[in-house]
Amino acid sequence: MLITTKDLQHLFALIAEGIAAQRDHLCELDGAIGDGDHGLAMDAGCEAAAKAVGGLDAAQTAPTPAFNAAAKAFLNAVGASSGPLYATAFMRAGASVKDRSNLSDDNFVRAFAAMAQGIQERGKAEPGEKTMVDAWKPAADAALKAWASGTALPECFDMAERAARQGCEATRDMTAAKGRASRLGKRAIGHIDPGAASAVIIITAIAKFVQQHDGYLIIPVDM
Ligand code: ADP
Ligand code: MG
């Protein structure tokens, strides 16, 4: 099951759709422990990324430049801290599949893990510090582990999605060691981290993409 640049256009559209639907909710979460702009930032970034990737000639563009276009558009559209974090994630995804004209399942799992690692390295946050890393890291670990033990791609991403949800939920009981919420000390307890919540939305969109992609290849085209 190869993933082409045309498929990546669909993926970025799904991500933008998922974030747009939760824009106000993400702003509310950020309003509680940050400056209230997280939904606006993610919506602007994801819409810009989807537009940039969607505007490419998919037949003439390899996955790496498509991810790079997403990174650049996201960074330009977002002034908040999520800007460089996701720009790095998309750049790393692109770098992990360099010189490939389309992606195997293995490439895709590794690109996903590279996103998580990029976010962690760029922001220097460890799990437990109440950031998006608390959703991304367990999701990437779950996908890599399931993939290594021979699990089919849709199930790997189903597990990644569940790990992300659990990781996000766990941020509720944490104090923040990174970002704006770190200034609140114990007052941050009781609130979910907005970046972890948007990470769940993105990872859910990726899981949905994988499931759709897998599904539409099983259906015979002449039916
Ligand atoms: P800002 O705080 O600049 O307004 P956003 O509202 O877009 O940025 O994003 C806030 C989110 O960014 C936080 O909820 C957290 O998940 C994430 N974040 C902040 N700093 C870091 C970091 N160093 N590493 C990883 N994620 C971070
Ligand atoms: Mg904010």
GROMACS .gro file of C-alpha atoms and ligand atoms in nm, residues 30 35 37-38 41 80-82 85 123 125 131-133 178-180 193-196, ligand 1:
model
   48
   30ASP     CA    1  -0.545   2.755   2.615
   35ASP     CA    2  -0.304   3.300   2.634
   37ASP     CA    3  -0.476   3.152   2.103
   38HIS     CA    4  -0.394   2.785   2.052
   41ALA     CA    5  -0.271   2.926   1.583
   80ALA     CA    6   0.288   3.107   1.866
   81SER     CA    7   0.523   2.839   2.002
   82SER     CA    8   0.334   2.566   1.815
   85LEU     CA    9   0.734   2.283   1.681
  123GLY     CA   10   1.103   2.208   2.230
  125ALA     CA   11   1.037   1.886   2.657
  131THR     CA   12   0.310   1.962   2.667
  132MET     CA   13   0.213   1.814   2.331
  133VAL     CA   14   0.504   1.571   2.385
  178LYS     CA   15   0.763   2.419   2.957
  179GLY     CA   16   0.568   2.693   2.785
  180ARG     CA   17   0.339   2.963   2.925
  193ASP     CA   18  -0.270   2.085   2.801
  194PRO     CA   19  -0.403   2.251   2.482
  195GLY     CA   20  -0.104   2.134   2.276
  196ALA     CA   21  -0.164   1.775   2.383
  224ADP     P1   22   0.190   2.998   2.285
  224ADP     O1   23   0.212   2.936   2.418
  224ADP     O2   24   0.312   3.066   2.231
  224ADP     O3   25   0.066   3.084   2.281
  224ADP     P2   26   0.036   2.791   2.152
  224ADP     O4   27  -0.080   2.842   2.230
  224ADP     O5   28   0.017   2.776   2.006
  224ADP     O6   29   0.166   2.876   2.183
  224ADP     O7   30   0.077   2.647   2.204
  224ADP     C1   31   0.080   2.614   2.339
  224ADP     C2   32   0.121   2.468   2.349
  224ADP     O8   33   0.254   2.451   2.301
  224ADP     C3   34   0.125   2.414   2.489
  224ADP     O9   35  -0.003   2.369   2.528
  224ADP     C4   36   0.224   2.301   2.480
  224ADP    O10   37   0.161   2.179   2.446
  224ADP     C5   38   0.311   2.340   2.365
  224ADP     N1   39   0.446   2.375   2.406
  224ADP     C6   40   0.489   2.490   2.460
  224ADP     N2   41   0.621   2.484   2.483
  224ADP     C7   42   0.662   2.362   2.443
  224ADP     C8   43   0.788   2.293   2.439
  224ADP     N3   44   0.900   2.351   2.481
  224ADP     N4   45   0.789   2.167   2.390
  224ADP     C9   46   0.679   2.108   2.345
  224ADP     N5   47   0.558   2.167   2.345
  224ADP    C10   48   0.550   2.292   2.394
   0.00000   0.00000   0.00000
